[in-house]
Tab-separated table of C-alpha atoms and ligand atoms in Angstrom:
chain	number	residue	atom	x	y	z
A	229	MET	CA	64.703	22.265	-18.289
A	230	ALA	CA	64.557	22.587	-22.100
A	231	ARG	CA	61.138	23.474	-23.422
A	232	LEU	CA	59.410	21.119	-25.825
A	233	LYS	CA	59.723	22.470	-29.396
A	234	VAL	CA	56.276	22.538	-30.934
A	235	GLY	CA	55.112	23.027	-34.521
A	236	VAL	CA	51.522	24.150	-35.073
A	237	LEU	CA	49.754	23.299	-38.331
A	238	VAL	CA	47.021	25.757	-39.326
A	239	SER	CA	44.756	26.611	-42.240
A	240	GLY	CA	42.635	29.520	-41.059
A	241	ARG	CA	41.895	32.132	-38.421
A	242	GLY	CA	44.109	30.538	-35.768
A	243	SER	CA	42.313	31.352	-32.535
A	244	ASN	CA	43.554	28.112	-30.989
A	245	LEU	CA	47.028	28.929	-32.229
A	246	GLN	CA	46.661	32.262	-30.421
A	247	ALA	CA	45.818	30.471	-27.172
A	248	LEU	CA	48.966	28.360	-27.560
A	249	LEU	CA	51.103	31.390	-28.435
A	250	ASP	CA	49.773	33.299	-25.433
A	251	SER	CA	50.540	30.410	-23.074
A	252	ALA	CA	53.985	29.837	-24.552
A	253	ALA	CA	54.803	33.547	-24.179
A	254	ASP	CA	55.276	32.768	-20.492
A	255	PRO	CA	58.848	31.474	-20.131
A	256	ALA	CA	57.600	29.171	-17.370
A	257	PHE	CA	55.357	27.333	-19.853
A	258	PRO	CA	57.066	24.001	-20.623
A	259	ALA	CA	56.647	24.230	-24.429
A	260	GLU	CA	57.701	26.796	-27.010
A	261	ILE	CA	56.146	27.347	-30.421
A	262	ALA	CA	59.066	26.846	-32.799
A	263	LEU	CA	57.119	27.035	-36.066
A	264	VAL	CA	53.656	27.788	-37.411
A	265	LEU	CA	53.043	26.078	-40.736
A	266	SER	CA	50.056	26.852	-42.955
A	267	ASN	CA	48.844	25.068	-46.066
A	268	VAL	CA	46.717	28.089	-47.013
A	269	PRO	CA	48.383	31.251	-48.315
A	270	GLY	CA	47.249	34.337	-46.411
A	271	ALA	CA	45.755	32.420	-43.466
A	272	PHE	CA	45.227	34.866	-40.603
A	273	ALA	CA	46.996	32.424	-38.289
A	274	LEU	CA	50.288	33.328	-40.013
A	275	GLU	CA	49.855	36.966	-38.994
A	276	ARG	CA	49.276	35.914	-35.414
A	277	ALA	CA	52.539	33.939	-35.454
A	278	THR	CA	54.528	36.783	-36.970
A	279	LYS	CA	53.134	39.190	-34.394
A	280	ALA	CA	54.269	36.805	-31.660
A	281	GLY	CA	57.749	36.644	-33.200
A	282	VAL	CA	57.380	32.990	-34.174
A	283	ALA	CA	58.776	31.513	-37.399
A	284	THR	CA	56.246	30.723	-40.122
A	285	ALA	CA	56.224	28.482	-43.175
A	286	MET	CA	53.854	28.108	-46.085
A	287	VAL	CA	53.483	24.691	-47.645
A	288	ASP	CA	50.660	25.078	-50.144
A	289	ASN	CA	49.120	21.665	-50.792
A	290	LYS	CA	47.949	22.904	-54.194
A	291	ALA	CA	51.566	23.140	-55.292
A	292	TYR	CA	52.056	19.386	-54.816
A	293	ASP	CA	50.946	16.451	-56.871
A	294	GLY	CA	49.077	14.485	-54.203
A	295	ARG	CA	49.094	14.105	-50.453
A	296	ALA	CA	52.318	12.144	-50.021
A	297	PRO	CA	54.670	14.748	-51.568
A	298	PHE	CA	52.811	17.550	-49.746
A	299	GLU	CA	53.222	15.771	-46.433
A	300	GLU	CA	56.863	15.033	-47.194
A	301	ALA	CA	57.416	18.793	-47.547
A	302	VAL	CA	55.518	19.434	-44.306
A	303	HIS	CA	57.602	16.814	-42.496
A	304	GLU	CA	60.868	18.220	-43.833
A	305	THR	CA	59.917	21.764	-42.856
A	306	LEU	CA	58.996	20.681	-39.337
A	307	THR	CA	62.215	18.754	-38.803
A	308	ALA	CA	64.316	21.561	-40.328
A	309	HIS	CA	62.960	23.815	-37.563
A	310	GLY	CA	63.779	21.298	-34.854
A	311	VAL	CA	60.117	20.533	-34.147
A	312	GLU	CA	59.666	17.664	-31.683
A	313	PHE	CA	55.891	17.715	-31.279
A	314	VAL	CA	53.019	18.812	-33.540
A	315	CYS	CA	49.666	20.441	-32.726
A	316	LEU	CA	46.928	20.585	-35.350
A	317	ALA	CA	44.933	23.781	-34.848
A	318	GLY	CA	42.249	24.153	-37.481
A	319	PHE	CA	44.397	22.343	-40.046
A	320	MET	CA	41.940	21.442	-42.779
A	321	ARG	CA	43.798	18.645	-44.592
A	322	LEU	CA	43.321	15.000	-43.775
A	323	LEU	CA	46.695	13.430	-43.069
A	324	THR	CA	47.744	10.074	-44.496
A	325	ASP	CA	48.579	7.091	-42.327
A	326	GLY	CA	52.219	7.599	-43.307
A	327	PHE	CA	52.442	11.070	-41.768
A	328	VAL	CA	50.344	10.160	-38.723
A	329	ASN	CA	52.469	7.097	-37.987
A	330	ARG	CA	55.694	9.051	-38.410
A	331	TRP	CA	54.524	11.398	-35.652
A	332	HIS	CA	52.952	8.681	-33.512
A	333	ASP	CA	52.212	10.035	-30.004
A	334	ARG	CA	53.864	13.308	-31.071
A	335	LEU	CA	50.779	14.688	-32.850
A	336	ILE	CA	47.604	16.065	-31.241
A	337	ASN	CA	44.431	17.714	-32.478
A	338	ILE	CA	41.552	19.721	-31.064
A	339	HIS	CA	38.009	18.930	-32.126
A	340	PRO	CA	34.862	20.890	-31.209
A	341	SER	CA	32.779	18.046	-29.753
A	342	LEU	CA	32.926	15.526	-26.960
A	343	LEU	CA	34.527	12.741	-28.978
A	344	PRO	CA	33.764	10.059	-29.991
A	345	SER	CA	30.463	11.874	-30.677
A	346	PHE	CA	30.155	14.170	-33.686
A	347	LYS	CA	33.329	13.603	-35.656
A	348	GLY	CA	33.805	15.543	-38.858
A	349	ALA	CA	33.443	19.092	-40.097
A	350	HIS	CA	29.918	19.819	-38.762
A	351	ALA	CA	30.232	18.967	-35.083
A	352	HIS	CA	27.956	21.750	-33.796
A	353	ARG	CA	25.278	21.180	-36.423
A	354	ASP	CA	25.304	17.464	-35.642
A	355	ALA	CA	25.218	18.038	-31.867
A	356	LEU	CA	22.211	20.359	-32.233
A	357	ALA	CA	20.446	17.896	-34.527
A	358	ALA	CA	20.990	15.099	-31.988
A	359	GLY	CA	19.477	17.229	-29.197
A	360	VAL	CA	22.309	16.615	-26.730
A	361	ARG	CA	22.203	18.795	-23.591
A	362	LEU	CA	25.966	18.878	-23.206
A	363	SER	CA	28.587	19.362	-25.875
A	364	GLY	CA	32.186	20.503	-25.693
A	365	CYS	CA	35.629	19.944	-27.075
A	366	THR	CA	38.363	17.342	-27.050
A	367	VAL	CA	42.135	17.328	-27.353
A	368	HIS	CA	43.327	13.931	-28.554
A	369	TYR	CA	46.352	12.177	-29.961
A	370	VAL	CA	45.948	11.685	-33.695
A	371	ARG	CA	45.452	8.259	-35.220
A	372	PRO	CA	44.891	7.496	-38.916
A	373	ALA	CA	41.066	7.447	-38.671
A	374	MET	CA	39.593	10.980	-38.698
A	375	ASP	CA	38.975	12.557	-35.269
A	376	SER	CA	40.040	9.431	-33.429
A	377	GLY	CA	42.828	8.656	-30.999
A	378	PRO	CA	43.524	8.590	-27.261
A	379	ILE	CA	41.746	11.442	-25.460
A	380	LEU	CA	43.847	13.860	-23.415
A	381	VAL	CA	41.479	16.565	-22.179
A	382	GLN	CA	37.801	17.398	-22.644
A	383	ALA	CA	35.655	20.339	-21.579
A	384	ALA	CA	31.862	20.215	-21.507
A	385	VAL	CA	29.445	23.095	-21.991
A	386	PRO	CA	25.644	23.191	-21.868
A	387	VAL	CA	23.599	23.313	-25.050
A	388	LEU	CA	20.893	25.934	-24.495
A	389	GLY	CA	17.380	26.074	-25.869
A	390	ASN	CA	17.893	28.871	-28.351
A	391	ASP	CA	21.357	27.816	-29.536
A	392	ASP	CA	22.280	27.889	-33.178
A	393	GLU	CA	25.581	26.644	-34.585
A	394	SER	CA	27.305	29.941	-34.016
A	395	ALA	CA	26.153	30.402	-30.398
A	396	LEU	CA	27.123	26.850	-29.470
A	397	GLY	CA	30.344	27.178	-31.446
A	398	ALA	CA	31.343	30.320	-29.567
A	399	ARG	CA	30.659	28.703	-26.189
A	400	VAL	CA	32.724	25.660	-27.137
A	401	LEU	CA	35.541	27.743	-28.667
A	402	GLU	CA	36.065	29.575	-25.391
A	403	GLN	CA	36.774	26.204	-23.783
A	404	GLU	CA	39.002	25.094	-26.666
A	405	HIS	CA	41.251	28.003	-25.828
A	406	ARG	CA	41.516	26.745	-22.246
A	407	ILE	CA	42.067	23.058	-22.868
A	408	TYR	CA	44.547	23.149	-25.754
A	409	PRO	CA	47.255	24.875	-23.701
A	410	LEU	CA	46.374	22.621	-20.754
A	411	ALA	CA	46.823	19.483	-22.857
A	412	LEU	CA	50.137	20.714	-24.236
A	413	ARG	CA	51.315	21.540	-20.738
A	414	LEU	CA	50.477	18.042	-19.477
A	415	ILE	CA	52.467	16.524	-22.326
A	416	ALA	CA	55.420	18.885	-22.062
A	417	GLU	CA	55.638	18.312	-18.321
A	418	GLY	CA	55.704	14.567	-18.939
A	419	ARG	CA	52.453	14.115	-17.005
A	420	ALA	CA	50.524	12.425	-19.832
A	421	ARG	CA	51.379	9.143	-21.494
A	422	VAL	CA	49.599	6.675	-23.740
A	423	GLU	CA	49.166	3.117	-22.529
A	424	ASN	CA	47.034	0.616	-24.452
A	425	GLU	CA	45.546	3.503	-26.451
A	426	GLN	CA	44.356	5.338	-23.344
A	427	VAL	CA	45.942	8.438	-21.867
A	428	ILE	CA	47.201	8.151	-18.296
A	429	ILE	CA	47.496	11.516	-16.568
A	430	GLU	CA	49.445	11.992	-13.380
A	431	GLY	CA	47.965	14.249	-10.750
A	432	PRO	CA	44.445	15.048	-9.657
A	433	GLY	CA	41.441	14.904	-11.986
A	434	ALA	CA	38.426	17.225	-11.956
A	435	THR	CA	35.711	17.369	-9.350
A	436	GLY	CA	32.073	18.331	-9.634
A	437	ALA	CA	29.653	17.867	-12.501
A	438	LEU	CA	27.959	19.952	-15.162
A	439	VAL	CA	24.223	19.225	-15.216
A	440	ASN	CA	21.902	20.747	-17.817
A	441	PRO	CA	19.209	21.827	-17.056
A	442	ALA	CA	20.345	23.005	-13.640
A	443	PRO	CA	18.922	20.698	-10.958
B	612	GRF	C1	38.290	24.891	-34.046
B	612	GRF	O1	36.914	24.848	-33.765
B	612	GRF	C2	38.912	23.537	-33.874
B	612	GRF	O2	38.297	22.783	-32.851
B	612	GRF	C3	38.664	22.896	-35.212
B	612	GRF	O3	38.824	23.917	-36.139
B	612	GRF	C4	38.562	25.171	-35.527
B	612	GRF	C5	39.780	26.015	-35.726
B	612	GRF	O4	39.589	27.325	-35.265
B	612	GRF	N1	39.562	21.769	-35.397
B	612	GRF	P1	40.833	28.303	-35.107
B	612	GRF	O5	41.502	28.389	-36.473
B	612	GRF	O6	41.736	27.723	-34.075
B	612	GRF	O7	40.247	29.617	-34.688
């Protein structure tokens, strides 16, 4: 069966991109990374793509007069590479409704919290400030409102007594690298679909529970 052609939008270090590249390196994985597009010149993610033999593109938002023409260039670049599905992986530009609606149900994001808690750029700081005992990460379909949309996969981790943002962030990031490829696999295998703004997933769910502190 043909593999789903995926474009990954990045702005920075690209560790989630790396997880996707590593999974897609297996020919049995149902998706291939057809293009990595950065809006930031010199983003380390671009090096990761090149090393993996994947095509890259630079669309520098600073070179455009406003979001709409920038996004038009992004859209054109994606379609020129035959991209069918888009993953945001540390892409640090908010997307307009126009772009999001054009890629409706073909656009997903990863966020480092258990959404709908702690949206925005300071998820770990906000989780620590709230004193939650569990945090985690979420892969979700993108809707126009920031960090919202039907939830595909979540992973939970404990928040520990001496955590700071970087310790919690590292624990969550490890799980991001597990669930982003999992979410993409579910989609590419046709096992996930959106109905009434909720994701239906075919096959078994998880068992067990994560309790913190340990009972
Ligand atoms: C990740 O924490 C992701 O959840 C958030 O931005 C960060 C990107 O990290 N959206 P990386 O570039 O994938 O390493």
